[in-house]
Each structure stands twice: as C-alpha cells, then as structure tokens.
mmCIF file of N, CA and C and ligand atoms in Angstrom:
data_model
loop_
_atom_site.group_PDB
_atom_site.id
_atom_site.type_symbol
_atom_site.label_atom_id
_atom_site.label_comp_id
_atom_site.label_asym_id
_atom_site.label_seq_id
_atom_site.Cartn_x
_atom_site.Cartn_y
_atom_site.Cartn_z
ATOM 1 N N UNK A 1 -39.261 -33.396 -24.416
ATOM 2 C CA UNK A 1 -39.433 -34.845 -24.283
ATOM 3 C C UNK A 1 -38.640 -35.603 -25.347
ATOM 4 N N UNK A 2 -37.765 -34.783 -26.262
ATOM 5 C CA UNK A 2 -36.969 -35.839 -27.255
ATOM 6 C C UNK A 2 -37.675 -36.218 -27.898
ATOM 7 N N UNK A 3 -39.008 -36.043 -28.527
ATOM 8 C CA UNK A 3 -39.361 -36.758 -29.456
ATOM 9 C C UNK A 3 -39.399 -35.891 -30.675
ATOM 10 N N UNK A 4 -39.079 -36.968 -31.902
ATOM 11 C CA UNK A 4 -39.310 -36.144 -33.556
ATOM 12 C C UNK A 4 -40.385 -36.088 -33.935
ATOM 13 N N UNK A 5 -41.213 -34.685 -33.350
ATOM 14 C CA UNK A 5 -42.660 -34.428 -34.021
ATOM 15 C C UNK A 5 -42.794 -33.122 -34.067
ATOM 16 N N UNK A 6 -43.699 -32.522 -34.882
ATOM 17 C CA UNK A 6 -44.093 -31.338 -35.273
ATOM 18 C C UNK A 6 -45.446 -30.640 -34.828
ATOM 19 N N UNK A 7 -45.195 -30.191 -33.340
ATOM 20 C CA UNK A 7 -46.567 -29.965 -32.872
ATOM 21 C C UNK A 7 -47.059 -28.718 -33.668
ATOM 22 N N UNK A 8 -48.782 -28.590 -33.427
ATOM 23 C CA UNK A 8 -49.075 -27.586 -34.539
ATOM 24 C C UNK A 8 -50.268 -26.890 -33.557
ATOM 25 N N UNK A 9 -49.834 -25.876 -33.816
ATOM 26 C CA UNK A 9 -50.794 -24.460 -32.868
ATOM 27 C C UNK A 9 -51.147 -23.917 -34.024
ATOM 28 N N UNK A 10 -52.409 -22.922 -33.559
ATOM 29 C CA UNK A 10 -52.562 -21.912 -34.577
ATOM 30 C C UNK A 10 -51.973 -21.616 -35.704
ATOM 31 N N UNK A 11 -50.667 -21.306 -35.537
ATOM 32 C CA UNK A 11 -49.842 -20.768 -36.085
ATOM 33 C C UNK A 11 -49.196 -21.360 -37.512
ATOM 34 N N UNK A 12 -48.857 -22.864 -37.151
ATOM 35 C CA UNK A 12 -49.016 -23.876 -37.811
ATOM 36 C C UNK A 12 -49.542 -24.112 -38.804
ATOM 37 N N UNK A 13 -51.026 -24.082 -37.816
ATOM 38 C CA UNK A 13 -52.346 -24.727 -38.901
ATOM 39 C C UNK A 13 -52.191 -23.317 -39.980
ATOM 40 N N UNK A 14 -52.161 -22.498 -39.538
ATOM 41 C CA UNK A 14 -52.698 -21.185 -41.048
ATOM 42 C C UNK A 14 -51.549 -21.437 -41.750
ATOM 43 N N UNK A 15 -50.275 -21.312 -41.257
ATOM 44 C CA UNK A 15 -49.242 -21.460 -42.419
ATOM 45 C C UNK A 15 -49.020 -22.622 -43.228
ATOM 46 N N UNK A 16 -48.871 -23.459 -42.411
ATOM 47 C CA UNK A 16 -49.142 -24.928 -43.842
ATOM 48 C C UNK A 16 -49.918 -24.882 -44.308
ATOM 49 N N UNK A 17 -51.786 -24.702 -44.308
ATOM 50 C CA UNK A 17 -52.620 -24.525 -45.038
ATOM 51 C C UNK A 17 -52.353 -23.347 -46.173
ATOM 52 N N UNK A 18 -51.763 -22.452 -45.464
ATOM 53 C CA UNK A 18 -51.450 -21.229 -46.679
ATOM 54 C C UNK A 18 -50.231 -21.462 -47.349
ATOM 55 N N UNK A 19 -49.111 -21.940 -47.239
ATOM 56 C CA UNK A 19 -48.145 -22.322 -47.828
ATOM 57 C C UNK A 19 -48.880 -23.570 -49.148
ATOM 58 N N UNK A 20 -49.264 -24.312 -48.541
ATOM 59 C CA UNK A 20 -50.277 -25.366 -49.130
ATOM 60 C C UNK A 20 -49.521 -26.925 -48.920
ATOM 61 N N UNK A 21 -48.709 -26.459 -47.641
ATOM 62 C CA UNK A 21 -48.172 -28.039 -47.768
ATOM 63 C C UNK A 21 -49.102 -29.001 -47.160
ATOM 64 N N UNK A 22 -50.041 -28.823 -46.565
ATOM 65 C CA UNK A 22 -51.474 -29.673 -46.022
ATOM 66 C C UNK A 22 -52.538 -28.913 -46.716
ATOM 67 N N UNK A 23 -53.935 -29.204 -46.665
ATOM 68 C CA UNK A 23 -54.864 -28.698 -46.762
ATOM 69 C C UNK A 23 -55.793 -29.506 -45.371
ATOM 70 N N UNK A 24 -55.879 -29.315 -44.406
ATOM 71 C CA UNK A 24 -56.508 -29.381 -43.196
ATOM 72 C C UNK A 24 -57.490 -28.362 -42.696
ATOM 73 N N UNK A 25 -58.962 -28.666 -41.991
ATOM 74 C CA UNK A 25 -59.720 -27.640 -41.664
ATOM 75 C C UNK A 25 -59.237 -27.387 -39.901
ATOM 76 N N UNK A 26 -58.524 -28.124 -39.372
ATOM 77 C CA UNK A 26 -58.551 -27.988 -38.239
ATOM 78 C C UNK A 26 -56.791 -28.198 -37.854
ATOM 79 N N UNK A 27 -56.266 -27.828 -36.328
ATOM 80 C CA UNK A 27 -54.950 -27.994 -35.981
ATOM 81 C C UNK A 27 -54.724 -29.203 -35.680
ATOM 82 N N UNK A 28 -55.411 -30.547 -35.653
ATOM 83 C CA UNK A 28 -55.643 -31.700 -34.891
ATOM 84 C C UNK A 28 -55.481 -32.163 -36.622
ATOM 85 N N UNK A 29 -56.004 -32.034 -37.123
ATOM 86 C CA UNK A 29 -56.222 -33.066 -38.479
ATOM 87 C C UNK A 29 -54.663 -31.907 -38.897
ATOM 88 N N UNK A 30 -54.172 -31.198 -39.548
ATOM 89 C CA UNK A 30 -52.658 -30.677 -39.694
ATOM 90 C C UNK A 30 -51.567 -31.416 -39.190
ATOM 91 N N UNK A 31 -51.977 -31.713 -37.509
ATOM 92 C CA UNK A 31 -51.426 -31.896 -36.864
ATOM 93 C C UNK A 31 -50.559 -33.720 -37.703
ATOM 94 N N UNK A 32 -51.483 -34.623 -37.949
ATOM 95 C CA UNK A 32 -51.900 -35.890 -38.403
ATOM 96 C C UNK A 32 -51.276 -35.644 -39.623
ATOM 97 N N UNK A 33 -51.964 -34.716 -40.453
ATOM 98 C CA UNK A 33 -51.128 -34.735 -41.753
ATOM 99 C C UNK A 33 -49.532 -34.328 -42.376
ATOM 100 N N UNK A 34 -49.542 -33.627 -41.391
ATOM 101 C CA UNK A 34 -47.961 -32.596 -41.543
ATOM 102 C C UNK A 34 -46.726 -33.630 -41.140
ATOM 103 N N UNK A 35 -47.731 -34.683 -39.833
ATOM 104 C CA UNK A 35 -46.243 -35.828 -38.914
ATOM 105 C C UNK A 35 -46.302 -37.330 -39.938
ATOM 106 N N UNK A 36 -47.093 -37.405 -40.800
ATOM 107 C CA UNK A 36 -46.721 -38.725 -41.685
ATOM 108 C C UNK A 36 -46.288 -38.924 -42.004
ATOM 109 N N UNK A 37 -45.325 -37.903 -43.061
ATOM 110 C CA UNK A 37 -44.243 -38.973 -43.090
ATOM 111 C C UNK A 37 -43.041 -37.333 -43.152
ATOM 112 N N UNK A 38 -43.319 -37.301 -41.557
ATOM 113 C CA UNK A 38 -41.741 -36.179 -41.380
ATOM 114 C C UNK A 38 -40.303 -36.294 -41.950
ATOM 115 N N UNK A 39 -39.529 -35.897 -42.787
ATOM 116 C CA UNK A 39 -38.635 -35.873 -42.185
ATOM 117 C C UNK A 39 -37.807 -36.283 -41.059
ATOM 118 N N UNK A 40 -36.598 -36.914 -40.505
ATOM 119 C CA UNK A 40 -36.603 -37.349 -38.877
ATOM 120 C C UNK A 40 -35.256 -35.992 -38.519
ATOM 121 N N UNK A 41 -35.564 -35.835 -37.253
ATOM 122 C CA UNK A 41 -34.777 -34.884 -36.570
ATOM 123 C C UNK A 41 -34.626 -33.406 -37.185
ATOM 124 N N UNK A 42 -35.424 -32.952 -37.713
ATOM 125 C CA UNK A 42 -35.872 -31.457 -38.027
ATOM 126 C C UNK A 42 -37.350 -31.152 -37.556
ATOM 127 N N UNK A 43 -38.136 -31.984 -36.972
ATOM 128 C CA UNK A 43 -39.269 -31.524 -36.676
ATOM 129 C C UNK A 43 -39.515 -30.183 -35.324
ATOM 130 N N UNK A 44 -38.577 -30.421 -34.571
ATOM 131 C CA UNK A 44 -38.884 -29.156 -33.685
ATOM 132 C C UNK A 44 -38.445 -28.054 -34.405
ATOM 133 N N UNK A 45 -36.937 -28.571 -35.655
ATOM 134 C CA UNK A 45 -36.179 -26.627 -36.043
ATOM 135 C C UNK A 45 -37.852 -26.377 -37.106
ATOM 136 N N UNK A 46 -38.159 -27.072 -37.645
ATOM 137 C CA UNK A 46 -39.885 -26.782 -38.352
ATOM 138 C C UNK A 46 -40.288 -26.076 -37.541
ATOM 139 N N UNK A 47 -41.294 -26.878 -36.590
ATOM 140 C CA UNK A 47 -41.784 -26.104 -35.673
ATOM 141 C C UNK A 47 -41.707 -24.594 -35.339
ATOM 142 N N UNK A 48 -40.404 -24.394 -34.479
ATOM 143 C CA UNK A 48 -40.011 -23.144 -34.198
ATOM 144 C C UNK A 48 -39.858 -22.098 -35.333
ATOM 145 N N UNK A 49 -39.586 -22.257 -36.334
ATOM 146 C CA UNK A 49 -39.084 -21.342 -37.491
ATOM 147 C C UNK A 49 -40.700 -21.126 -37.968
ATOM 148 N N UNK A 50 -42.174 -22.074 -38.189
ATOM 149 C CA UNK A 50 -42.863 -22.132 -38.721
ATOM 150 C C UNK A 50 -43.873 -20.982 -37.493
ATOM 151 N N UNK A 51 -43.314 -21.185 -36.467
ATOM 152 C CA UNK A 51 -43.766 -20.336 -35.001
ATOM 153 C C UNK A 51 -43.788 -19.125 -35.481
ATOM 154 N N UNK A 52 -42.577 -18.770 -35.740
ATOM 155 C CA UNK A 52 -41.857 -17.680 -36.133
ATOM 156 C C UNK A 52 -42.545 -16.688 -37.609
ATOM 157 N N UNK A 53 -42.282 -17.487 -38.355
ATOM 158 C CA UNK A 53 -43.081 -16.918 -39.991
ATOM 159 C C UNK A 53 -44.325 -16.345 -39.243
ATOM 160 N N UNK A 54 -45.584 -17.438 -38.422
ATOM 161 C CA UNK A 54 -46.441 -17.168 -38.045
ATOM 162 C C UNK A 54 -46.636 -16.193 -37.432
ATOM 163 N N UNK A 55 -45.572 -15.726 -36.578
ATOM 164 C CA UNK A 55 -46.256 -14.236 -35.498
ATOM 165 C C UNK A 55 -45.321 -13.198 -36.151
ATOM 166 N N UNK A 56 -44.370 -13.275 -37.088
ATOM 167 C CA UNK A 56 -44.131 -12.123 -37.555
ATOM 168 C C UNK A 56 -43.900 -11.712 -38.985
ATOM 169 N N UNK A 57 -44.449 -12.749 -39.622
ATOM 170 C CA UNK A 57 -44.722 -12.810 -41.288
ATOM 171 C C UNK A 57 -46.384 -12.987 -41.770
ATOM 172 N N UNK A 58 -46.515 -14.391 -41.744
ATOM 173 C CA UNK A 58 -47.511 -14.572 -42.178
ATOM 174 C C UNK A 58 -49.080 -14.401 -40.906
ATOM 175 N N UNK A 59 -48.993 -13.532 -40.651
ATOM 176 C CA UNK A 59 -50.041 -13.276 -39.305
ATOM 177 C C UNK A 59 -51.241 -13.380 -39.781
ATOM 178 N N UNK A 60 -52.198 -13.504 -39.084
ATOM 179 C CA UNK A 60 -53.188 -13.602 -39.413
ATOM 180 C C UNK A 60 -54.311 -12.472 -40.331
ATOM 181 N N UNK A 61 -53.896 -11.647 -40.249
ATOM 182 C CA UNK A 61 -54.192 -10.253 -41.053
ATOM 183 C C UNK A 61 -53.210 -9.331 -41.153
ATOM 184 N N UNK A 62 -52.992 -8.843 -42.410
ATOM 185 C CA UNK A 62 -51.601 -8.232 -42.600
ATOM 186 C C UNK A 62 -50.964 -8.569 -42.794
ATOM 187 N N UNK A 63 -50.464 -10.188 -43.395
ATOM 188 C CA UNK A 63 -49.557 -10.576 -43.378
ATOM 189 C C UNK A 63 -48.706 -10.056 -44.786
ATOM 190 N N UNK A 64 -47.618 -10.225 -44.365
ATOM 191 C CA UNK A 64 -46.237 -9.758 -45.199
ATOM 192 C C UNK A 64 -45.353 -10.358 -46.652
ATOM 193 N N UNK A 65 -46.301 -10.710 -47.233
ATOM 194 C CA UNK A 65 -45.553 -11.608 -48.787
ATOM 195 C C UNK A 65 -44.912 -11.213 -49.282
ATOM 196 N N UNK A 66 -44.698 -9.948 -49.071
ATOM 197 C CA UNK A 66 -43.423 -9.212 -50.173
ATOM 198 C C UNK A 66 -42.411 -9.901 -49.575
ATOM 199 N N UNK A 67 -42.008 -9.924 -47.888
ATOM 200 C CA UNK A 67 -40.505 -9.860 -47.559
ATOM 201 C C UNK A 67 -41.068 -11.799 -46.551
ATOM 202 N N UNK A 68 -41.479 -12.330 -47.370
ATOM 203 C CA UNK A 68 -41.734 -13.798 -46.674
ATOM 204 C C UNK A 68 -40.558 -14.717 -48.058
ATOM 205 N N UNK A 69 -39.640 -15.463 -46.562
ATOM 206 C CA UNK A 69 -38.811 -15.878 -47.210
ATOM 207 C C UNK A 69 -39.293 -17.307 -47.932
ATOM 208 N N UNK A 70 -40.736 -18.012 -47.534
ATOM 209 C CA UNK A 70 -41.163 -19.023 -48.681
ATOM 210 C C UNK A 70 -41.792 -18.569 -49.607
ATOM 211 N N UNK A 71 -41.887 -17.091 -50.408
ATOM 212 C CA UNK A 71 -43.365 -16.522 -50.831
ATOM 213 C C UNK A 71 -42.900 -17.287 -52.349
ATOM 214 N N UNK A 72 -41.848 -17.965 -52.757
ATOM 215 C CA UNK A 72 -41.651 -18.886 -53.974
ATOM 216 C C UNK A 72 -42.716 -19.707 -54.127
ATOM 217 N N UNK A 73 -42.488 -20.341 -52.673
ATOM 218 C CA UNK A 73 -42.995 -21.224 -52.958
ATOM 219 C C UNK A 73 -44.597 -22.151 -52.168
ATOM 220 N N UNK A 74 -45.071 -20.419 -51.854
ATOM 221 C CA UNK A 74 -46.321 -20.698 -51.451
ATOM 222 C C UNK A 74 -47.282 -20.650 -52.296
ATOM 223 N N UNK A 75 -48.527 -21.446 -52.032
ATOM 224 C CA UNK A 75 -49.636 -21.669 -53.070
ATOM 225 C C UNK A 75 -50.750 -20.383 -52.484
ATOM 226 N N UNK A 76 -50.907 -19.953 -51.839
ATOM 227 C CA UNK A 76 -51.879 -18.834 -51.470
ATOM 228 C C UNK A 76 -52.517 -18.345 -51.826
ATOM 229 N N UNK A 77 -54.099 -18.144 -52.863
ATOM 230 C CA UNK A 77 -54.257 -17.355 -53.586
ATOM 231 C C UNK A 77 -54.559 -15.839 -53.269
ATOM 232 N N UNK A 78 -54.236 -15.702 -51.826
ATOM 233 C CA UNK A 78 -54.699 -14.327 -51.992
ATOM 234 C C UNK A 78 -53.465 -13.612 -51.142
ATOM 235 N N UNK A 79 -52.315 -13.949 -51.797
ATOM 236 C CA UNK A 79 -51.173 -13.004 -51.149
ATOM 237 C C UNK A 79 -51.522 -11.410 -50.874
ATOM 238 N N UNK A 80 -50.630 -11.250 -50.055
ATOM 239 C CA UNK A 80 -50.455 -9.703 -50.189
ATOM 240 C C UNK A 80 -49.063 -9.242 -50.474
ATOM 241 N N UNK A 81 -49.061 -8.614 -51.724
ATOM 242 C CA UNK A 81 -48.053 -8.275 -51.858
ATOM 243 C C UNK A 81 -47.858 -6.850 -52.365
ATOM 244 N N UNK A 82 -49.084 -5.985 -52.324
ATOM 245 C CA UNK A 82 -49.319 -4.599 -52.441
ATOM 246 C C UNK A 82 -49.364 -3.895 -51.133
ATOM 247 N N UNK A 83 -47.938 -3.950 -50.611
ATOM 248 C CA UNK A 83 -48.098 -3.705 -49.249
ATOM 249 C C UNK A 83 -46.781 -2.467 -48.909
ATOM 250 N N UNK A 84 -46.129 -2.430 -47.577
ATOM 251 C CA UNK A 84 -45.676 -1.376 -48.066
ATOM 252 C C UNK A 84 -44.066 -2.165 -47.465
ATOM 253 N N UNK A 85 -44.393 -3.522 -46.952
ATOM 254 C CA UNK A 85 -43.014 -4.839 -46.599
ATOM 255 C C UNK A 85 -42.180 -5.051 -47.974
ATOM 256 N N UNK A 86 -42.883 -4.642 -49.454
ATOM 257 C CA UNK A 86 -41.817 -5.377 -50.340
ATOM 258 C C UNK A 86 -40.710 -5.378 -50.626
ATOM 259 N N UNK A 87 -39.803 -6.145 -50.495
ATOM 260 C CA UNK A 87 -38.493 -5.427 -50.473
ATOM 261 C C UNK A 87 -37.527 -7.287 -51.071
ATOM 262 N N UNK A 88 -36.877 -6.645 -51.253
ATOM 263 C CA UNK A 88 -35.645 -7.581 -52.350
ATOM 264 C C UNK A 88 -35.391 -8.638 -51.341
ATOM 265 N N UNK A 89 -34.740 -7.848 -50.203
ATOM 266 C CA UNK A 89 -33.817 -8.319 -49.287
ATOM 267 C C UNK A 89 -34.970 -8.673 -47.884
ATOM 268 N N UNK A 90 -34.853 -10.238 -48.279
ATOM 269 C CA UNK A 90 -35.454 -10.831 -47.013
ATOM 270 C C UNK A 90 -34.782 -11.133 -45.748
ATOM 271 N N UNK A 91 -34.460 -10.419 -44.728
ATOM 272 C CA UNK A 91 -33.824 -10.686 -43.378
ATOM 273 C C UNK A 91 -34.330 -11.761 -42.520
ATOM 274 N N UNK A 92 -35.431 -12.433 -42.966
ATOM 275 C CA UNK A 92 -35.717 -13.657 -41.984
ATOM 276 C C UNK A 92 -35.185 -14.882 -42.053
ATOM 277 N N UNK A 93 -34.250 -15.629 -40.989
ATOM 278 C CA UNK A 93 -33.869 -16.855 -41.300
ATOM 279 C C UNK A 93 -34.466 -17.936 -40.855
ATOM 280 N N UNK A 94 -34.751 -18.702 -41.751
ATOM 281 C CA UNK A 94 -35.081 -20.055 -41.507
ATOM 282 C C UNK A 94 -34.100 -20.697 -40.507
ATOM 283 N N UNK A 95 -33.864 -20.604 -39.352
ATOM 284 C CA UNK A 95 -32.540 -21.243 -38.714
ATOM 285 C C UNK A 95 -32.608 -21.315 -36.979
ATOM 286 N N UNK A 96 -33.668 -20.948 -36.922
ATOM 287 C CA UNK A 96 -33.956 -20.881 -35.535
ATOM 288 C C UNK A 96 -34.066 -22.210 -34.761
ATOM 289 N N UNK A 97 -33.144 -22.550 -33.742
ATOM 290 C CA UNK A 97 -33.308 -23.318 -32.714
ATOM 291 C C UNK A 97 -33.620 -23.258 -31.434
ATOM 292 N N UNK A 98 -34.799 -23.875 -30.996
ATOM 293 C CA UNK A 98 -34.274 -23.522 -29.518
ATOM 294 C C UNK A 98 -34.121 -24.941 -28.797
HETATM 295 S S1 SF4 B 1 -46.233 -15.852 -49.003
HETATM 296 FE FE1 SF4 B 1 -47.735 -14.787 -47.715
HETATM 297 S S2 SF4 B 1 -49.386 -16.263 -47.345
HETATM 298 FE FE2 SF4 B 1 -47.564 -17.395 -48.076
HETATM 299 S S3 SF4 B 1 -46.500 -18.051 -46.216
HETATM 300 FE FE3 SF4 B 1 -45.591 -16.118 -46.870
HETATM 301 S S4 SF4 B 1 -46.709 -14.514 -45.746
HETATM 302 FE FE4 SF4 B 1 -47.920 -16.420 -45.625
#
C-alpha cells in the first residue's frame, strides 16, 4: 500500500523490547511506539530485516547473541552468549528488501 510504517508482529514486539528500543507489553502499544517518530522511507527495509533477526537470530528460545549483528547494541539482560553460535564473523545482513 506505499505507506511509511513499521508494522509489528510477534517478531517485532520481542525484538525491540529486547534490543530495548521500546519497552511495550503488547504488539499494538510497540506498534504506536516504534511509528512516532520513524525515520521516513526505511520503515518496511526495518520491518523485513527486524522479521528476519526474529526467526533466525533472536527467536524466541535459543536465541543466538554470539553471532547477532546488533548484540552492541542491545540492552537485554539476559543474553545468551554461552552458546555454541559465537563466532567473530557475523554473516547476517541488515539489507534485506523486499
Ligand atoms: S543480542 Fe540477543 S537478545 Fe539482543 S537482539 Fe541479538 S539475539 Fe536478540
């Protein structure tokens, strides 16, 4: 639909809350907090890339902090990083369009 917004699923909601760029209890209130004051015309490459971290980084159990390419600069307190993902060389790009 062309519009500059940052819809937020599941996926979303746990990673900005765990990154700590919102603190939201729900995907509806994330949703509200994350689009205030966006950025303009990067909100879908967000989206998709944040899709992405979500189903194959930061998952819901198990997730991967050693080889997570924001783990700088996430607030999380309960990383995992005694895992067996740690590794120097992060292969995930932030760059995904669709
Ligand atoms: S560092 Fe860990 S908790 Fe933070 S976004 Fe990456 S995978 Fe998720």
């Amino acid at each position: 639909m062309d519009r500059d917004i940052c819809p937020v699923d599941t996926h979303l909601h746990r990673t900005l809350n765990r990154i700590g760029l919102v603190k939201a209890k729900s995907p509806d209130k994330t949703f509200f907090a994350i689009n205030k004051n966006f950025p303009k015309s990067i909100a879908h490459s967000f989206h998709t890339n944040l899709i992405r971290l979500g189903r194959e980084i930061c998952t819901p159990k198990n997730y991967k902090c050693g080889i997570c390419p924001v783990e700088n600069i996430c607030k999380f307190s309960d990383k995992n990083l005694n895992n067996n993902f740690i590794s120097e060389n992060r292969p995930f790009m932030l760059l995904d369009n669709i």
